[in-house]
PDB file of C-alpha atoms in Angstrom:
ATOM      1  CA  GLU A   9     -17.315 -25.379  11.848  1.00 48.00           C
ATOM      2  CA  THR A  10     -18.298 -28.117  14.301  1.00 51.00           C
ATOM      3  CA  LEU A  11     -18.186 -25.665  17.215  1.00 52.00           C
ATOM      4  CA  THR A  12     -20.310 -23.169  15.295  1.00 51.00           C
ATOM      5  CA  ASP A  13     -22.870 -25.846  14.433  1.00 55.00           C
ATOM      6  CA  GLU A  14     -23.128 -26.871  18.094  1.00 55.00           C
ATOM      7  CA  ILE A  15     -23.783 -23.268  19.148  1.00 55.00           C
ATOM      8  CA  GLU A  16     -26.405 -22.862  16.430  1.00 55.00           C
ATOM      9  CA  ASP A  17     -28.191 -25.974  17.690  1.00 56.00           C
ATOM     10  CA  THR A  18     -28.061 -24.566  21.219  1.00 55.00           C
ATOM     11  CA  ILE A  19     -29.923 -21.366  20.308  1.00 56.00           C
ATOM     12  CA  ASP A  20     -33.609 -22.135  19.981  1.00 54.00           C
ATOM     13  CA  GLU A  21     -36.459 -19.633  19.634  1.00 51.00           C
ATOM     14  CA  GLU A  22     -38.488 -20.839  22.650  1.00 51.00           C
ATOM     15  CA  LYS A  23     -35.568 -20.384  25.025  1.00 50.00           C
ATOM     16  CA  ILE A  24     -34.800 -16.973  23.540  1.00 50.00           C
ATOM     17  CA  ASP A  25     -38.411 -15.805  23.994  1.00 51.00           C
ATOM     18  CA  GLU A  26     -38.441 -17.018  27.602  1.00 50.00           C
ATOM     19  CA  VAL A  27     -35.172 -15.318  28.576  1.00 46.00           C
ATOM     20  CA  GLU A  28     -35.914 -12.108  26.648  1.00 48.00           C
ATOM     21  CA  GLY A  29     -39.239 -11.827  28.444  1.00 48.00           C
ATOM     22  CA  GLU A  30     -37.513 -12.052  31.821  1.00 45.00           C
ATOM     23  CA  ILE A  31     -34.969  -9.388  30.855  1.00 41.00           C
ATOM     24  CA  GLU A  32     -37.599  -6.970  29.575  1.00 43.00           C
ATOM     25  CA  GLU A  33     -39.746  -7.518  32.662  1.00 41.00           C
ATOM     26  CA  GLU A  34     -36.836  -6.684  34.954  1.00 42.00           C
ATOM     27  CA  GLU A  35     -35.375  -3.712  33.094  1.00 42.00           C
ATOM     28  CA  VAL A  36     -38.432  -1.771  31.901  1.00 39.00           C
ATOM     29  CA  VAL A  37     -39.601  -0.140  35.129  1.00 40.00           C
ATOM     30  CA  PRO A  38     -42.629   2.194  35.127  1.00 42.00           C
ATOM     31  CA  VAL A  39     -41.909   5.739  36.263  1.00 40.00           C
ATOM     32  CA  LYS A  40     -44.623   5.656  38.945  1.00 43.00           C
ATOM     33  CA  ARG A  41     -43.119   2.537  40.455  1.00 44.00           C
ATOM     34  CA  LEU A  42     -39.772   4.274  40.854  1.00 44.00           C
ATOM     35  CA  GLY A  43     -41.519   7.221  42.449  1.00 46.00           C
ATOM     36  CA  ALA A  44     -43.180   5.030  45.074  1.00 47.00           C
ATOM     37  CA  ARG A  45     -41.767   4.316  48.518  1.00 49.00           C
ATOM     38  CA  MET A  46     -38.515   2.318  48.359  1.00 52.00           C
ATOM     39  CA  ARG A  47     -36.690   0.179  50.951  1.00 49.00           C
ATOM     40  CA  GLY A  48     -35.919   1.844  54.238  1.00 50.00           C
ATOM     41  CA  GLY A  49     -38.697   4.376  53.766  1.00 52.00           C
ATOM     42  CA  GLN A  50     -36.732   6.354  51.165  1.00 50.00           C
ATOM     43  CA  ARG A  51     -38.521   8.034  48.267  1.00 55.00           C
ATOM     44  CA  LYS A  52     -37.098   8.827  44.822  1.00 53.00           C
ATOM     45  CA  SER A  53     -38.329  11.925  43.093  1.00 56.00           C
ATOM     46  CA  TYR A  54     -40.239  11.722  39.835  1.00 53.00           C
ATOM     47  CA  ARG A  55     -37.515  13.830  38.244  1.00 54.00           C
ATOM     48  CA  ILE A  56     -34.912  11.155  38.943  1.00 55.00           C
ATOM     49  CA  ALA A  57     -37.364   8.413  37.942  1.00 58.00           C
ATOM     50  CA  SER A  58     -38.052  10.080  34.603  1.00 58.00           C
ATOM     51  CA  ARG A  59     -34.351  10.437  33.931  1.00 55.00           C
ATOM     52  CA  GLN A  60     -33.760   6.767  34.712  1.00 56.00           C
ATOM     53  CA  GLN A  61     -36.595   5.805  32.387  1.00 59.00           C
ATOM     54  CA  ARG A  62     -35.133   7.891  29.557  1.00 54.00           C
ATOM     55  CA  MET A  63     -31.720   6.315  30.137  1.00 50.00           C
ATOM     56  CA  ARG A  64     -33.232   2.826  29.874  1.00 55.00           C
ATOM     57  CA  GLN A  65     -35.012   3.750  26.668  1.00 51.00           C
ATOM     58  CA  ALA A  66     -31.806   5.182  25.216  1.00 45.00           C
ATOM     59  CA  MET A  67     -29.857   2.052  26.121  1.00 48.00           C
ATOM     60  CA  HIS A  68     -32.457  -0.195  24.485  1.00 51.00           C
ATOM     61  CA  ALA A  69     -32.169   1.891  21.321  1.00 46.00           C
ATOM     62  CA  TYR A  70     -28.377   1.724  21.455  1.00 47.00           C
ATOM     63  CA  ARG A  71     -28.002  -2.029  21.835  1.00 70.00           C
ATOM     64  CA  LEU A  72     -29.680  -5.134  20.448  1.00 80.00           C
ATOM     65  CA  THR A  73     -30.960  -8.072  22.456  1.00 78.00           C
ATOM     66  CA  ILE A  74     -29.941 -11.566  21.369  1.00 79.00           C
ATOM     67  CA  LYS A  75     -33.381 -12.205  19.899  1.00 79.00           C
ATOM     68  CA  LYS A  76     -33.357  -9.083  17.726  1.00 81.00           C
ATOM     69  CA  ALA A  77     -29.768  -9.624  16.629  1.00 82.00           C
ATOM     70  CA  LEU A  78     -30.415 -13.232  15.610  1.00 79.00           C
ATOM     71  CA  LYS A  79     -33.384 -12.153  13.524  1.00 82.00           C
ATOM     72  CA  MET A  80     -31.258  -9.516  11.784  1.00 80.00           C
ATOM     73  CA  ASN A  81     -28.178 -11.634  11.124  1.00 82.00           C
ATOM     74  CA  LYS A  82     -28.059 -15.086  12.691  1.00 84.00           C
ATOM     75  CA  GLU A  83     -24.551 -16.038  11.584  1.00 85.00           C
ATOM     76  CA  ALA A  84     -22.930 -12.735  12.592  1.00 86.00           C
ATOM     77  CA  SER A  85     -24.763 -12.758  15.932  1.00 88.00           C
ATOM     78  CA  ARG A  86     -23.735 -16.320  16.706  1.00 88.00           C
ATOM     79  CA  ASP A  87     -20.083 -15.626  15.883  1.00 91.00           C
ATOM     80  CA  SER A  88     -20.077 -12.432  17.939  1.00 92.00           C
ATOM     81  CA  ILE A  89     -21.549 -14.110  21.024  1.00 92.00           C
ATOM     82  CA  MET A  90     -19.051 -16.962  20.734  1.00 93.00           C
ATOM     83  CA  LYS A  91     -16.156 -14.508  20.435  1.00 94.00           C
ATOM     84  CA  GLU A  92     -17.228 -12.569  23.545  1.00 95.00           C
ATOM     85  CA  LEU A  93     -17.604 -15.698  25.682  1.00 96.00           C
ATOM     86  CA  LYS A  94     -14.308 -17.120  24.424  1.00 96.00           C
ATOM     87  CA  GLN A  95     -12.553 -13.884  25.375  1.00 96.00           C
ATOM     88  CA  ILE A  96     -14.003 -14.125  28.875  1.00 97.00           C
ATOM     89  CA  LEU A  97     -12.860 -17.734  29.221  1.00 97.00           C
ATOM     90  CA  ASP A  98      -9.380 -16.976  27.868  1.00 96.00           C
ATOM     91  CA  LYS A  99      -8.940 -14.125  30.355  1.00 96.00           C
ATOM     92  CA  GLU A 100     -10.288 -16.276  33.226  1.00 97.00           C
ATOM     93  CA  VAL A 101     -12.834 -13.655  34.212  1.00 97.00           C
ATOM     94  CA  TRP A 102     -14.843 -15.926  36.483  1.00 97.00           C
ATOM     95  CA  GLU A 103     -15.009 -19.191  38.356  1.00 97.00           C
ATOM     96  CA  ALA A 104     -18.059 -21.423  37.886  1.00 97.00           C
ATOM     97  CA  LEU A 105     -19.831 -22.274  41.145  1.00 97.00           C
ATOM     98  CA  ASP A 106     -22.084 -25.063  42.355  1.00 96.00           C
ATOM     99  CA  LYS A 107     -25.319 -23.423  43.512  1.00 96.00           C
ATOM    100  CA  SER A 108     -25.900 -26.078  46.175  1.00 95.00           C
ATOM    101  CA  LEU A 109     -22.685 -24.998  47.919  1.00 96.00           C
ATOM    102  CA  LEU A 110     -23.619 -21.312  48.130  1.00 97.00           C
ATOM    103  CA  THR A 111     -24.996 -19.761  51.317  1.00 96.00           C
ATOM    104  CA  LYS A 112     -28.320 -17.933  51.501  1.00 96.00           C
ATOM    105  CA  SER A 113     -26.424 -14.656  51.741  1.00 95.00           C
ATOM    106  CA  GLN A 114     -24.453 -15.398  48.580  1.00 96.00           C
ATOM    107  CA  LEU A 115     -27.588 -16.391  46.668  1.00 96.00           C
ATOM    108  CA  LYS A 116     -29.396 -13.254  47.811  1.00 95.00           C
ATOM    109  CA  LYS A 117     -26.685 -10.887  46.599  1.00 95.00           C
ATOM    110  CA  ALA A 118     -26.166 -12.613  43.230  1.00 97.00           C
ATOM    111  CA  ILE A 119     -26.583 -10.205  40.315  1.00 97.00           C
ATOM    112  CA  ARG A 120     -27.924 -10.990  36.850  1.00 96.00           C
ATOM    113  CA  SER A 121     -26.121 -10.659  33.531  1.00 95.00           C
ATOM    114  CA  SER A 122     -27.305  -9.776  30.031  1.00 92.00           C
ATOM    115  CA  MET A 123     -25.778 -10.246  26.603  1.00 92.00           C
ATOM    116  CA  PHE A 124     -26.266  -7.331  24.209  1.00 90.00           C
ATOM    117  CA  LEU A 125     -25.068  -6.767  20.667  1.00 90.00           C
ATOM    118  CA  LYS A 126     -24.296  -3.576  18.781  1.00 88.00           C
ATOM    119  CA  GLU A 127     -24.080  -2.947  15.053  1.00 86.00           C
ATOM    120  CA  LYS A 128     -20.736  -1.661  13.775  1.00 86.00           C
ATOM    121  CA  PHE A 129     -20.451   0.260  10.504  1.00 87.00           C
ATOM    122  CA  THR A 130     -17.585   1.257   8.233  1.00 88.00           C
ATOM    123  CA  ALA A 131     -16.621   4.881   7.603  1.00 86.00           C
ATOM    124  CA  SER A 132     -18.781   4.813   4.463  1.00 89.00           C
ATOM    125  CA  GLY A 133     -21.826   3.754   6.497  1.00 87.00           C
ATOM    126  CA  GLU A 134     -21.919   0.120   5.393  1.00 88.00           C
ATOM    127  CA  PHE A 135     -22.604  -2.659   7.916  1.00 84.00           C
ATOM    128  CA  ASP A 136     -19.344  -4.160   9.172  1.00 86.00           C
ATOM    129  CA  LYS A 137     -20.104  -6.530  12.040  1.00 85.00           C
ATOM    130  CA  LEU A 138     -22.025  -7.159  15.238  1.00 87.00           C
ATOM    131  CA  LYS A 139     -20.185  -6.750  18.519  1.00 89.00           C
ATOM    132  CA  ALA A 140     -21.447  -8.687  21.534  1.00 92.00           C
ATOM    133  CA  ARG A 141     -20.849  -7.701  25.128  1.00 93.00           C
ATOM    134  CA  LEU A 142     -21.763  -9.489  28.338  1.00 95.00           C
ATOM    135  CA  VAL A 143     -22.918  -6.913  30.881  1.00 94.00           C
ATOM    136  CA  ALA A 144     -23.279  -7.457  34.624  1.00 95.00           C
ATOM    137  CA  GLY A 145     -26.347  -6.130  36.429  1.00 95.00           C
ATOM    138  CA  GLY A 146     -24.478  -3.549  38.473  1.00 94.00           C
ATOM    139  CA  ASP A 147     -27.764  -1.916  39.495  1.00 92.00           C
ATOM    140  CA  MET A 148     -28.237  -4.895  41.844  1.00 94.00           C
ATOM    141  CA  GLN A 149     -24.949  -4.246  43.672  1.00 94.00           C
ATOM    142  CA  ASP A 150     -24.836  -2.466  47.021  1.00 91.00           C
ATOM    143  CA  LYS A 151     -22.807   0.707  46.396  1.00 90.00           C
ATOM    144  CA  THR A 152     -22.550   1.408  50.106  1.00 89.00           C
ATOM    145  CA  LEU A 153     -20.020  -1.433  50.351  1.00 89.00           C
ATOM    146  CA  TYR A 154     -17.554   0.521  48.236  1.00 90.00           C
ATOM    147  CA  GLY A 155     -15.647   3.728  48.813  1.00 87.00           C
ATOM    148  CA  ASN A 156     -14.837   6.106  45.998  1.00 88.00           C
ATOM    149  CA  LEU A 157     -16.192   4.709  42.720  1.00 91.00           C
ATOM    150  CA  SER A 158     -15.654   7.774  40.562  1.00 89.00           C
ATOM    151  CA  SER A 159     -13.312   7.651  37.573  1.00 92.00           C
ATOM    152  CA  PRO A 160     -12.443  10.779  35.557  1.00 94.00           C
ATOM    153  CA  THR A 161     -13.284  11.397  31.915  1.00 93.00           C
ATOM    154  CA  VAL A 162     -10.940  13.390  29.712  1.00 94.00           C
ATOM    155  CA  ALA A 163     -12.058  16.981  29.102  1.00 95.00           C
ATOM    156  CA  GLN A 164     -12.902  17.961  25.537  1.00 95.00           C
ATOM    157  CA  GLU A 165     -10.585  20.948  25.891  1.00 95.00           C
ATOM    158  CA  THR A 166      -7.697  18.576  26.624  1.00 96.00           C
ATOM    159  CA  VAL A 167      -8.333  16.547  23.493  1.00 95.00           C
ATOM    160  CA  MET A 168      -8.522  19.663  21.303  1.00 96.00           C
ATOM    161  CA  PHE A 169      -5.396  21.114  22.944  1.00 95.00           C
ATOM    162  CA  VAL A 170      -3.380  17.942  22.275  1.00 94.00           C
ATOM    163  CA  ILE A 171      -4.518  17.926  18.641  1.00 95.00           C
ATOM    164  CA  ALA A 172      -3.605  21.611  18.271  1.00 97.00           C
ATOM    165  CA  VAL A 173      -0.115  21.096  19.730  1.00 94.00           C
ATOM    166  CA  ALA A 174       0.439  18.067  17.486  1.00 94.00           C
ATOM    167  CA  ALA A 175      -0.592  20.078  14.425  1.00 96.00           C
ATOM    168  CA  ILE A 176       1.654  23.051  15.291  1.00 96.00           C
ATOM    169  CA  GLU A 177       4.674  20.889  16.087  1.00 93.00           C
ATOM    170  CA  ARG A 178       3.949  18.432  13.269  1.00 94.00           C
ATOM    171  CA  ARG A 179       3.802  15.459  15.612  1.00 92.00           C
ATOM    172  CA  HIS A 180       2.570  12.007  14.687  1.00 92.00           C
ATOM    173  CA  LEU A 181      -0.721  10.966  16.295  1.00 93.00           C
ATOM    174  CA  ALA A 182      -1.950   7.455  16.974  1.00 93.00           C
ATOM    175  CA  THR A 183      -5.053   5.958  18.584  1.00 91.00           C
ATOM    176  CA  VAL A 184      -5.188   2.657  20.454  1.00 90.00           C
ATOM    177  CA  ASP A 185      -8.197   0.460  21.144  1.00 89.00           C
ATOM    178  CA  ILE A 186      -7.687  -1.833  24.137  1.00 91.00           C
ATOM    179  CA  THR A 187      -9.842  -4.907  23.604  1.00 87.00           C
ATOM    180  CA  GLY A 188     -11.683  -6.073  26.709  1.00 90.00           C
ATOM    181  CA  ALA A 189     -10.132  -3.326  28.825  1.00 94.00           C
ATOM    182  CA  TYR A 190     -12.133  -3.970  31.991  1.00 95.00           C
ATOM    183  CA  LEU A 191     -11.289  -7.667  31.806  1.00 96.00           C
ATOM    184  CA  GLU A 192      -7.654  -6.774  32.557  1.00 95.00           C
ATOM    185  CA  CYS A 193      -8.561  -5.633  36.077  1.00 96.00           C
ATOM    186  CA  ILE A 194      -8.424  -8.123  38.938  1.00 96.00           C
ATOM    187  CA  LEU A 195     -11.091  -7.810  41.630  1.00 96.00           C
ATOM    188  CA  PRO A 196      -9.774  -7.510  45.214  1.00 94.00           C
ATOM    189  CA  ASP A 197     -10.000 -10.654  47.338  1.00 91.00           C
ATOM    190  CA  ASP A 198     -12.496  -9.019  49.690  1.00 92.00           C
ATOM    191  CA  ASP A 199     -14.815  -8.005  46.832  1.00 94.00           C
ATOM    192  CA  GLU A 200     -17.062 -11.001  46.198  1.00 96.00           C
ATOM    193  CA  VAL A 201     -19.334 -10.563  43.184  1.00 97.00           C
ATOM    194  CA  ILE A 202     -21.533 -13.528  42.300  1.00 97.00           C
ATOM    195  CA  MET A 203     -23.364 -13.401  38.991  1.00 98.00           C
ATOM    196  CA  THR A 204     -25.853 -15.604  37.157  1.00 97.00           C
ATOM    197  CA  LEU A 205     -25.968 -16.599  33.497  1.00 97.00           C
ATOM    198  CA  ASP A 206     -29.355 -17.432  32.006  1.00 94.00           C
ATOM    199  CA  PRO A 207     -30.032 -20.908  30.547  1.00 94.00           C
ATOM    200  CA  MET A 208     -29.396 -19.850  26.945  1.00 89.00           C
ATOM    201  CA  LEU A 209     -25.980 -18.296  27.663  1.00 91.00           C
ATOM    202  CA  THR A 210     -25.102 -21.225  29.904  1.00 94.00           C
ATOM    203  CA  SER A 211     -25.860 -23.641  27.054  1.00 92.00           C
ATOM    204  CA  ILE A 212     -23.676 -21.663  24.638  1.00 91.00           C
ATOM    205  CA  LEU A 213     -20.916 -21.427  27.235  1.00 95.00           C
ATOM    206  CA  ALA A 214     -21.062 -25.198  27.749  1.00 95.00           C
ATOM    207  CA  VAL A 215     -20.047 -25.682  24.109  1.00 94.00           C
ATOM    208  CA  LEU A 216     -16.862 -23.732  24.783  1.00 95.00           C
ATOM    209  CA  ASP A 217     -16.371 -25.060  28.319  1.00 96.00           C
ATOM    210  CA  PRO A 218     -18.121 -28.434  28.892  1.00 96.00           C
ATOM    211  CA  THR A 219     -17.212 -28.406  32.606  1.00 95.00           C
ATOM    212  CA  VAL A 220     -20.020 -25.909  33.377  1.00 95.00           C
ATOM    213  CA  GLU A 221     -22.662 -28.491  32.507  1.00 95.00           C
ATOM    214  CA  ALA A 222     -22.193 -30.194  35.870  1.00 95.00           C
ATOM    215  CA  LYS A 223     -22.566 -26.917  37.789  1.00 96.00           C
ATOM    216  CA  LYS A 224     -25.735 -25.417  36.328  1.00 95.00           C
ATOM    217  CA  ASP A 225     -28.857 -25.659  38.477  1.00 95.00           C
ATOM    218  CA  GLU A 226     -32.137 -27.450  37.750  1.00 95.00           C
ATOM    219  CA  LYS A 227     -33.340 -24.495  35.638  1.00 95.00           C
ATOM    220  CA  GLY A 228     -30.157 -24.362  33.581  1.00 96.00           C
ATOM    221  CA  VAL A 229     -28.860 -21.225  35.334  1.00 97.00           C
ATOM    222  CA  LEU A 230     -25.136 -20.977  36.078  1.00 97.00           C
ATOM    223  CA  TYR A 231     -23.668 -19.118  39.060  1.00 98.00           C
ATOM    224  CA  VAL A 232     -20.171 -17.665  38.699  1.00 98.00           C
ATOM    225  CA  LYS A 233     -17.822 -15.718  40.944  1.00 98.00           C
ATOM    226  CA  LEU A 234     -16.135 -12.833  39.166  1.00 98.00           C
ATOM    227  CA  LYS A 235     -12.345 -12.799  39.412  1.00 97.00           C
ATOM    228  CA  LYS A 236     -11.972  -9.775  37.159  1.00 97.00           C
ATOM    229  CA  ALA A 237     -13.968  -6.639  36.451  1.00 96.00           C
ATOM    230  CA  LEU A 238     -16.850  -6.928  34.015  1.00 96.00           C
ATOM    231  CA  TYR A 239     -18.742  -4.254  32.131  1.00 94.00           C
ATOM    232  CA  GLY A 240     -21.707  -3.164  34.200  1.00 94.00           C
ATOM    233  CA  CYS A 241     -20.166  -3.688  37.643  1.00 96.00           C
ATOM    234  CA  VAL A 242     -20.143  -0.492  39.706  1.00 95.00           C
ATOM    235  CA  GLN A 243     -16.430  -0.748  40.521  1.00 96.00           C
ATOM    236  CA  SER A 244     -15.149  -1.609  37.027  1.00 96.00           C
ATOM    237  CA  ALA A 245     -14.496   1.921  35.718  1.00 95.00           C
ATOM    238  CA  LYS A 246     -12.498   2.904  38.806  1.00 96.00           C
ATOM    239  CA  LEU A 247     -10.469  -0.321  38.704  1.00 96.00           C
ATOM    240  CA  TRP A 248      -9.672   0.251  35.030  1.00 96.00           C
ATOM    241  CA  TYR A 249      -8.576   3.858  35.630  1.00 96.00           C
ATOM    242  CA  ASP A 250      -6.315   2.757  38.505  1.00 96.00           C
ATOM    243  CA  LYS A 251      -4.857  -0.015  36.318  1.00 96.00           C
ATOM    244  CA  LEU A 252      -4.212   2.389  33.446  1.00 95.00           C
ATOM    245  CA  CYS A 253      -2.544   4.905  35.768  1.00 96.00           C
ATOM    246  CA  GLU A 254      -0.289   2.174  37.157  1.00 96.00           C
ATOM    247  CA  VAL A 255       0.801   0.958  33.717  1.00 96.00           C
ATOM    248  CA  LEU A 256       1.491   4.455  32.359  1.00 96.00           C
ATOM    249  CA  THR A 257       3.320   5.561  35.500  1.00 96.00           C
ATOM    250  CA  ASN A 258       5.538   2.481  35.458  1.00 96.00           C
ATOM    251  CA  ASP A 259       6.408   3.322  31.848  1.00 95.00           C
ATOM    252  CA  GLY A 260       7.646   6.790  32.785  1.00 95.00           C
ATOM    253  CA  TYR A 261       4.505   8.856  32.182  1.00 96.00           C
ATOM    254  CA  LYS A 262       3.429  11.571  34.633  1.00 96.00           C
ATOM    255  CA  MET A 263      -0.143  12.636  35.277  1.00 96.00           C
ATOM    256  CA  ASN A 264      -0.907  16.153  34.096  1.00 94.00           C
ATOM    257  CA  ASN A 265      -1.631  18.615  36.893  1.00 93.00           C
ATOM    258  CA  TYR A 266      -4.722  19.998  35.143  1.00 93.00           C
ATOM    259  CA  ASP A 267      -6.361  16.858  33.763  1.00 96.00           C
ATOM    260  CA  PRO A 268      -6.010  13.436  35.449  1.00 96.00           C
ATOM    261  CA  CYS A 269      -6.741  11.763  32.115  1.00 96.00           C
ATOM    262  CA  LEU A 270      -3.701  13.313  30.412  1.00 96.00           C
ATOM    263  CA  PHE A 271      -0.263  11.787  30.920  1.00 96.00           C
ATOM    264  CA  ASN A 272       3.012  13.283  29.695  1.00 93.00           C
ATOM    265  CA  LYS A 273       6.372  11.663  29.043  1.00 93.00           C
ATOM    266  CA  MET A 274       9.600  13.394  28.058  1.00 88.00           C
ATOM    267  CA  VAL A 275      11.848  11.524  25.626  1.00 88.00           C
ATOM    268  CA  ASP A 276      15.257  13.056  24.822  1.00 85.00           C
ATOM    269  CA  GLY A 277      14.091  16.335  26.294  1.00 78.00           C
ATOM    270  CA  LYS A 278      11.031  16.534  24.069  1.00 73.00           C
TER     271      LYS A 278
END
């Protein structure tokens, strides 16, 4: 209860309005601006710009900002944010940095982060909970520094085929939800990703980890170096797929020849 009270005191409306304004200013990009000349003399077509704009609008409809979530349900929002940050600390996802010790190059390539919440409902349609997720600003990363970033998605035909076989052979089916899946993936040593946390998130984080207080800058912003993959990073999906393949293969599963997202394992000849 004491920890919850401290977090509630940390969240104030003025700080929320200030941070939310910065996020909205950065993410809502006019279509014409995207169609204008970009760095290196490259030009993006209006077709691509329109698609990006629609994607942004869809994402804003899909997830809630901290401000909106707190207005809807302050207690549930506060608990959800605390749970997400605690999970990140428990899994040692990052290392807090002192901004004064970073080089100009490191500061220039630092990416932002945003905390979003999503409403969860029961099967009957009743509100269940709010789920918070800290997302890295992967759009600020330089993709040219990476090789193959693609990760496969299971084909719908594969899912229906597995269900059909299970029904015919009267097999038992089970689903598994891996909590914080991306957070299980360790970033390579040569992949330095530096990320910032806004003053509000830094203040909440300081309640859970008081040591960050000494490392935030004069504006209350905290710089961290990612040690593990985080949602939003361009390389996270590929790292997770490689990790999953490794775990399943070590457990005796073999990748299906027709769908790289399907793994088979024979037990007692079945």
